[in-house]
Short mmCIF file of C-alpha atoms in Angstrom, two decimals:
data_model
loop_
_atom_site.label_atom_id
_atom_site.label_comp_id
_atom_site.label_asym_id
_atom_site.label_seq_id
_atom_site.Cartn_x
_atom_site.Cartn_y
_atom_site.Cartn_z
CA UNK A 26 101.61 133.74 145.67
CA UNK A 27 104.92 131.48 146.61
CA UNK A 28 105.06 129.59 143.02
CA UNK A 29 105.72 126.28 144.11
CA UNK A 30 104.81 123.86 147.18
CA UNK A 31 107.58 122.08 149.40
CA UNK A 32 107.56 118.19 146.89
CA UNK A 33 106.11 116.81 150.99
CA UNK A 34 103.34 118.75 150.27
CA UNK A 35 102.61 118.04 146.06
CA UNK A 36 102.38 114.22 147.85
CA UNK A 37 99.63 115.67 149.69
CA UNK A 38 97.46 117.39 147.20
CA UNK A 39 97.45 113.99 145.05
CA UNK A 40 96.84 111.99 147.96
CA UNK A 41 93.93 114.34 149.03
CA UNK A 42 92.28 114.31 145.29
CA UNK A 43 93.07 110.35 145.85
CA UNK A 44 90.45 110.63 148.30
CA UNK A 45 87.74 112.43 146.87
CA UNK A 46 87.87 115.86 147.67
CA UNK A 47 87.58 118.21 145.04
CA UNK A 48 90.76 120.95 144.17
CA UNK A 49 90.05 124.44 142.90
CA UNK A 50 92.68 124.75 139.88
CA UNK A 51 95.63 126.56 140.84
CA UNK A 52 94.97 129.47 138.90
CA UNK A 53 92.08 131.09 141.32
CA UNK A 54 93.70 130.26 143.97
CA UNK A 55 94.68 133.04 147.08
CA UNK A 56 95.06 133.55 150.70
CA UNK A 57 93.96 131.68 153.71
CA UNK A 58 94.00 133.27 156.60
CA UNK A 59 93.19 131.10 159.60
CA UNK A 60 91.23 131.92 163.00
CA UNK A 61 90.25 129.76 165.50
CA UNK A 62 91.09 127.28 168.17
CA UNK A 63 93.14 124.29 168.44
CA UNK A 64 90.33 122.45 165.67
CA UNK A 65 92.05 124.98 163.81
CA UNK A 66 95.23 124.83 165.86
CA UNK A 67 98.79 124.67 163.43
CA UNK A 68 101.42 124.63 165.84
CA UNK A 69 100.89 128.46 167.19
CA UNK A 70 101.19 127.56 170.15
CA UNK A 71 104.42 125.04 169.83
CA UNK A 72 106.05 127.90 170.22
CA UNK A 73 104.11 129.32 173.31
CA UNK A 74 104.76 128.28 177.42
CA UNK A 75 101.58 126.27 177.54
CA UNK A 76 99.72 123.17 178.42
CA UNK A 77 97.22 123.67 175.21
CA UNK A 78 100.53 122.16 173.17
CA UNK A 79 100.47 118.90 170.75
CA UNK A 80 104.06 118.74 170.08
CA UNK A 81 104.90 115.18 171.01
CA UNK A 82 104.05 111.58 169.78
CA UNK A 83 101.67 110.16 168.90
CA UNK A 84 99.81 113.18 167.79
CA UNK A 85 100.97 113.60 163.74
CA UNK A 86 102.39 109.35 163.97
CA UNK A 87 99.92 110.37 160.11
CA UNK A 88 101.57 113.18 158.87
CA UNK A 89 103.39 113.53 155.72
CA UNK A 90 106.30 113.74 158.25
CA UNK A 91 104.63 111.13 160.16
CA UNK A 92 105.87 113.72 163.69
CA UNK A 93 103.77 116.12 165.74
CA UNK A 94 103.78 119.27 164.53
CA UNK A 95 101.80 121.15 166.67
CA UNK A 96 98.06 120.39 165.01
CA UNK A 97 95.67 117.96 166.89
CA UNK A 98 95.51 115.18 165.06
CA UNK A 99 96.89 112.16 164.07
CA UNK A 100 96.80 113.56 160.30
CA UNK A 101 96.07 116.69 158.86
CA UNK A 102 93.69 119.16 159.94
CA UNK A 103 90.62 121.32 158.51
CA UNK A 104 93.09 123.88 157.27
CA UNK A 105 95.42 121.94 155.55
CA UNK A 106 93.10 120.07 154.00
CA UNK A 107 90.88 123.84 152.70
CA UNK A 108 94.59 124.45 151.85
CA UNK A 109 95.18 121.24 149.47
CA UNK A 110 91.32 122.16 147.72
CA UNK A 111 92.09 125.45 146.65
CA UNK A 112 95.27 124.14 145.14
CA UNK A 113 97.38 126.22 147.89
CA UNK A 114 100.25 124.75 150.00
CA UNK A 115 99.21 124.76 153.84
CA UNK A 116 99.39 128.04 155.89
CA UNK A 117 102.31 128.30 158.58
CA UNK A 118 101.32 129.07 161.78
CA UNK A 119 101.57 132.87 162.38
CA UNK A 120 104.63 132.46 165.32
CA UNK A 121 106.63 130.09 162.88
CA UNK A 122 109.90 131.70 161.67
CA UNK A 123 110.14 130.47 158.44
CA UNK A 124 106.62 132.59 158.09
CA UNK A 125 108.87 135.24 155.63
CA UNK A 126 109.22 136.29 152.39
CA UNK A 127 107.37 134.95 149.96
CA UNK A 128 105.59 132.68 152.58
CA UNK A 129 103.45 134.84 154.10
CA UNK A 130 101.23 135.80 150.26
CA UNK A 131 99.96 132.38 150.68
CA UNK A 132 98.31 133.58 154.10
CA UNK A 133 98.79 132.63 158.16
CA UNK A 134 97.21 130.43 160.01
CA UNK A 135 97.01 132.69 163.95
CA UNK A 136 94.73 130.02 165.59
CA UNK A 137 96.15 128.88 168.93
CA UNK A 138 94.72 126.12 171.06
CA UNK A 139 92.49 127.09 174.31
CA UNK A 140 90.85 130.08 173.57
CA UNK A 141 87.29 130.87 172.59
CA UNK A 142 85.32 133.76 171.84
CA UNK A 143 85.78 135.34 175.46
CA UNK A 144 89.41 136.88 177.21
CA UNK A 145 88.45 134.61 179.83
CA UNK A 146 87.77 131.00 177.95
CA UNK A 147 90.86 129.05 178.67
CA UNK A 148 92.60 130.58 181.34
CA UNK A 149 93.61 127.62 182.81
CA UNK A 150 96.12 127.15 179.51
CA UNK A 151 97.60 130.68 180.60
CA UNK A 152 99.38 132.34 177.88
CA UNK A 153 97.59 131.76 174.71
CA UNK A 154 96.52 134.04 171.73
CA UNK A 155 93.22 134.54 172.41
CA UNK A 156 91.34 136.26 169.90
CA UNK A 157 91.96 139.56 170.22
CA UNK A 158 95.32 139.63 169.70
CA UNK A 159 95.30 137.29 166.71
CA UNK A 160 93.46 140.22 164.74
CA UNK A 161 96.24 141.69 166.26
CA UNK A 162 98.51 139.81 164.55
CA UNK A 163 96.57 139.66 161.67
CA UNK A 164 96.68 143.45 161.06
CA UNK A 165 100.67 143.33 161.82
CA UNK A 166 101.29 140.83 159.15
CA UNK A 167 99.50 142.70 156.97
CA UNK A 168 102.24 145.82 157.81
CA UNK A 169 105.35 143.05 157.10
CA UNK A 170 102.92 142.55 153.57
CA UNK A 171 103.11 145.99 152.90
CA UNK A 172 106.30 145.65 153.34
CA UNK A 173 106.91 143.87 150.45
CA UNK A 174 105.01 144.25 147.96
CA UNK A 175 102.99 147.79 148.69
CA UNK A 176 100.12 148.50 150.65
CA UNK A 177 97.91 148.62 147.65
CA UNK A 178 98.46 144.94 146.33
CA UNK A 179 98.90 143.93 150.12
CA UNK A 180 95.15 145.49 150.37
CA UNK A 181 94.07 143.11 146.83
CA UNK A 182 95.29 139.70 148.69
CA UNK A 183 93.74 140.58 151.73
CA UNK A 184 90.95 141.77 149.91
CA UNK A 185 90.34 138.17 147.65
CA UNK A 186 91.38 135.46 150.50
CA UNK A 187 89.82 133.00 151.95
CA UNK A 188 89.23 133.08 156.17
CA UNK A 189 88.36 130.32 157.95
CA UNK A 190 87.20 131.53 162.18
CA UNK A 191 86.24 128.63 164.64
CA UNK A 192 85.52 128.95 167.71
CA UNK A 193 83.11 128.66 170.48
CA UNK A 194 83.21 125.38 171.88
CA UNK A 195 86.34 126.57 174.36
CA UNK A 196 83.40 129.08 175.72
CA UNK A 197 81.04 125.68 177.27
CA UNK A 198 83.58 122.54 177.74
CA UNK A 199 86.65 125.53 179.22
CA UNK A 200 85.58 128.25 180.92
CA UNK A 201 80.84 128.05 181.79
CA UNK A 202 80.96 124.00 182.22
CA UNK A 203 84.71 123.98 183.16
CA UNK A 204 84.11 123.73 187.44
CA UNK A 205 80.91 122.70 188.27
CA UNK A 206 79.94 126.30 189.93
CA UNK A 207 81.46 128.04 187.72
CA UNK A 208 81.66 131.96 187.45
CA UNK A 209 80.11 132.51 184.29
CA UNK A 210 77.34 129.68 184.66
CA UNK A 211 77.29 131.72 188.52
CA UNK A 212 76.61 135.02 186.07
CA UNK A 213 74.53 133.77 183.24
CA UNK A 214 72.11 131.28 182.70
CA UNK A 215 72.80 128.78 180.05
CA UNK A 216 70.44 130.80 176.52
CA UNK A 217 71.42 134.12 178.32
CA UNK A 218 75.19 132.84 178.45
CA UNK A 219 74.61 131.98 174.78
CA UNK A 220 73.19 135.37 173.81
CA UNK A 221 76.04 136.37 175.01
CA UNK A 222 78.89 135.16 173.75
CA UNK A 223 77.33 135.72 170.36
CA UNK A 224 76.90 139.29 170.73
CA UNK A 225 80.07 138.56 171.84
CA UNK A 226 81.41 136.88 168.39
CA UNK A 227 79.41 139.62 165.83
CA UNK A 228 82.10 142.03 167.77
CA UNK A 229 85.40 139.97 166.47
CA UNK A 230 83.36 139.49 163.07
CA UNK A 231 82.83 143.32 162.14
CA UNK A 232 86.49 143.73 163.36
CA UNK A 233 87.23 140.83 160.54
CA UNK A 234 85.91 143.07 158.00
CA UNK A 235 87.02 146.09 158.83
CA UNK A 236 90.49 144.32 158.69
CA UNK A 237 89.62 143.40 155.14
CA UNK A 238 88.29 140.01 155.20
CA UNK A 239 85.32 139.57 152.40
CA UNK A 240 85.07 135.71 152.39
CA UNK A 241 84.99 134.36 155.64
CA UNK A 242 84.33 130.85 157.16
CA UNK A 243 82.52 130.38 160.34
CA UNK A 244 81.68 126.91 161.30
CA UNK A 245 79.66 126.85 164.12
CA UNK A 246 80.64 124.25 166.96
CA UNK A 247 80.18 120.45 167.21
CA UNK A 248 77.78 117.78 168.70
CA UNK A 249 79.45 118.73 171.77
CA UNK A 250 78.27 116.20 174.19
CA UNK A 251 79.22 114.04 172.32
CA UNK A 252 82.83 113.95 172.11
CA UNK A 253 85.57 110.83 173.82
CA UNK A 254 85.94 113.21 176.77
CA UNK A 255 82.41 114.20 177.96
CA UNK A 256 81.06 110.83 177.23
CA UNK A 257 84.21 109.75 179.44
CA UNK A 258 83.65 113.24 182.56
CA UNK A 259 79.54 112.57 182.72
CA UNK A 260 80.21 108.09 183.00
CA UNK A 261 78.03 107.99 180.23
CA UNK A 262 76.17 104.85 180.16
CA UNK A 263 75.81 102.85 176.49
CA UNK A 264 77.67 106.40 174.59
CA UNK A 265 74.31 108.50 174.79
CA UNK A 266 75.76 112.09 174.41
CA UNK A 267 75.37 114.71 177.35
CA UNK A 268 71.89 116.24 176.66
CA UNK A 269 73.84 119.52 178.82
CA UNK A 270 76.19 119.90 176.65
CA UNK A 271 73.77 119.09 173.46
CA UNK A 272 71.78 121.93 174.97
CA UNK A 273 74.22 124.35 174.57
CA UNK A 274 74.93 123.74 170.66
CA UNK A 275 71.40 123.27 169.97
CA UNK A 276 71.21 126.97 171.10
CA UNK A 277 74.22 127.98 169.90
CA UNK A 278 74.41 127.12 166.39
CA UNK A 279 71.63 128.23 164.97
CA UNK A 280 71.45 131.56 167.16
CA UNK A 281 75.18 132.46 165.20
CA UNK A 282 73.84 131.51 161.45
CA UNK A 283 71.12 133.81 162.42
CA UNK A 284 74.22 137.00 163.50
CA UNK A 285 75.85 135.67 160.19
CA UNK A 286 72.31 136.56 157.82
CA UNK A 287 71.82 140.16 160.49
CA UNK A 288 75.65 140.24 159.65
CA UNK A 289 75.10 140.10 155.58
CA UNK A 290 72.27 141.81 155.63
CA UNK A 291 73.99 145.50 157.09
CA UNK A 292 76.72 144.59 154.80
CA UNK A 293 75.16 144.12 152.14
CA UNK A 294 76.75 141.48 150.89
CA UNK A 295 77.74 137.43 151.48
CA UNK A 296 80.74 138.53 153.28
CA UNK A 297 80.10 135.33 155.53
CA UNK A 298 79.33 131.74 155.97
CA UNK A 299 77.82 129.38 157.91
CA UNK A 300 79.02 126.19 158.05
CA UNK A 301 77.24 123.45 159.95
CA UNK A 302 79.33 121.67 161.64
CA UNK A 303 76.84 119.91 164.16
CA UNK A 304 75.34 118.40 161.67
CA UNK A 305 78.67 117.51 159.18
CA UNK A 306 79.41 115.75 163.37
CA UNK A 307 76.52 114.18 163.39
CA UNK A 308 76.28 112.20 159.90
CA UNK A 309 79.30 110.38 161.21
CA UNK A 310 78.05 110.26 165.32
CA UNK A 311 74.70 108.83 164.89
CA UNK A 312 76.22 106.55 161.36
CA UNK A 313 79.74 105.67 161.84
CA UNK A 314 79.11 102.28 159.58
CA UNK A 315 78.39 104.55 156.89
CA UNK A 316 81.80 106.44 156.68
CA UNK A 317 83.52 103.49 157.47
CA UNK A 318 84.25 103.74 161.03
CA UNK A 319 84.26 101.18 163.43
CA UNK A 320 83.12 103.61 166.49
CA UNK A 321 82.13 107.29 166.60
CA UNK A 322 82.12 107.01 170.74
CA UNK A 323 86.08 105.78 171.34
CA UNK A 324 88.73 108.41 170.46
CA UNK A 325 91.73 106.93 169.49
CA UNK A 326 94.33 108.33 171.21
CA UNK A 327 94.04 108.57 175.18
CA UNK A 328 93.02 106.69 178.40
CA UNK A 329 89.49 105.99 180.58
CA UNK A 330 86.17 105.63 179.30
CA UNK A 331 85.64 105.77 175.44
CA UNK A 332 89.63 107.41 175.94
CA UNK A 333 87.45 110.01 176.93
CA UNK A 334 89.73 111.28 179.99
CA UNK A 335 92.96 113.09 180.23
CA UNK A 336 95.52 113.36 177.23
CA UNK A 337 96.72 112.27 174.49
CA UNK A 338 100.44 111.32 175.88
CA UNK A 339 103.03 108.82 174.81
CA UNK A 340 101.73 106.18 177.14
CA UNK A 341 98.23 106.53 176.34
CA UNK A 342 95.99 103.50 174.31
CA UNK A 343 96.68 104.12 170.94
CA UNK A 344 93.93 102.32 168.40
CA UNK A 345 96.30 100.33 165.66
CA UNK A 346 94.17 101.74 163.01
CA UNK A 347 93.43 105.63 162.81
CA UNK A 348 90.90 105.26 160.09
CA UNK A 349 88.23 103.13 162.38
CA UNK A 350 87.75 106.10 164.90
CA UNK A 351 85.87 108.85 164.29
CA UNK A 352 87.73 110.78 166.89
CA UNK A 353 91.96 111.22 167.01
CA UNK A 354 91.86 111.90 170.96
CA UNK A 355 89.16 113.01 173.46
CA UNK A 356 88.09 116.09 171.88
CA UNK A 357 89.40 116.62 168.57
CA UNK A 358 88.08 114.49 165.38
CA UNK A 359 90.87 112.02 163.35
CA UNK A 360 92.21 113.46 159.89
CA UNK A 361 89.30 110.71 158.11
CA UNK A 362 86.41 112.60 159.55
CA UNK A 363 88.45 115.21 158.44
CA UNK A 364 88.20 115.18 155.02
CA UNK A 365 84.70 114.45 155.73
CA UNK A 366 83.63 118.21 157.47
CA UNK A 367 85.89 119.51 154.43
CA UNK A 368 84.23 116.92 151.88
CA UNK A 369 81.13 119.11 153.21
CA UNK A 370 82.81 122.44 153.12
CA UNK A 371 84.04 122.18 149.29
CA UNK A 372 79.98 120.66 148.01
CA UNK A 373 77.78 119.93 150.51
CA UNK A 374 74.09 121.43 150.08
CA UNK A 375 72.68 124.89 151.81
CA UNK A 376 71.81 122.36 155.24
CA UNK A 377 75.05 121.81 156.10
CA UNK A 378 76.89 125.24 153.56
CA UNK A 379 74.59 128.78 154.27
CA UNK A 380 73.74 130.60 151.63
CA UNK A 381 76.99 128.95 149.49
CA UNK A 382 79.44 126.30 149.69
CA UNK A 383 83.00 126.46 149.18
CA UNK A 384 83.35 125.28 145.38
CA UNK A 385 81.14 128.00 144.46
CA UNK A 386 82.73 130.60 146.47
CA UNK A 387 85.76 129.81 144.98
CA UNK A 388 84.40 129.01 140.86
CA UNK A 389 81.65 133.05 141.60
CA UNK A 390 85.06 134.61 142.54
CA UNK A 391 87.09 133.89 139.57
CA UNK A 392 84.46 135.23 137.10
CA UNK A 393 84.74 138.14 139.74
#
């Protein structure tokens, strides 16, 4: 592993500890790999010709540098906070020219905003790193690291690494429900579509295993019908969640957990860990005041009803205190909400993390 943090990330680590997010001792840290969509993209799309970018203010307003980084957040995102919690500096975007030498040994973030389980998800964004390409980059990454430390050491690094994968939400909002009478909605009734994308997700997880992943956090979707974008687009009167999108969430997440259990049984090991991010979100969506939020309906940055219409841009409405809004922009949680989610990933009960939370995983693996 790299021997030291950049100074700004010592500041982040102290900040995370002060907020009560558990931090695993440095000796137990390991490489970290991230796959998925905009919820976990740390800036890969900055290097692509696509509209799915977060490279302009006010994105990054609360990041340590106070500048946009490509993260779809006012500050830190979920991978940043997990990295700090396991005692590591954050993984760089795989497309970053800074990802070389010892920085490769920390891991890499392959995520790309707009992508989904299916290759036809997010087609309107054109040039994004679809999950099949992310997995190809993971293979390429291992070849690059083998040159540095040898094939055997690379295999151990990958086998001992922590992996996070976040997929599924875009397969609904940027595919099935993107437009009325979408191709996929004409091809499948919703229950059949969910079964189809779960079967495709199974292939992705098996490929990750074939590429050496042995500890993989798999997040479900959040409450798709409760995000400010859907409240605004569908004209929610009093902030009620949109039933059809909530139906999709209710179908997808239990089947994802069931599929993960089946894959683990086939492998005969708890490789894949199901993270109930829907419940993590619903805790503060249904009772924002209990978590110190003033609202879980109105995005901090945006315009129109619920600040949910269009994109977060320099001309958008911007709330003065980002700690009071559960959602930063029309689709993405604020940094404060991300901290709540990571707290549950680290220490949550089996209502949130099945079969175990990340702190338990780290403790078990440190004794192996």
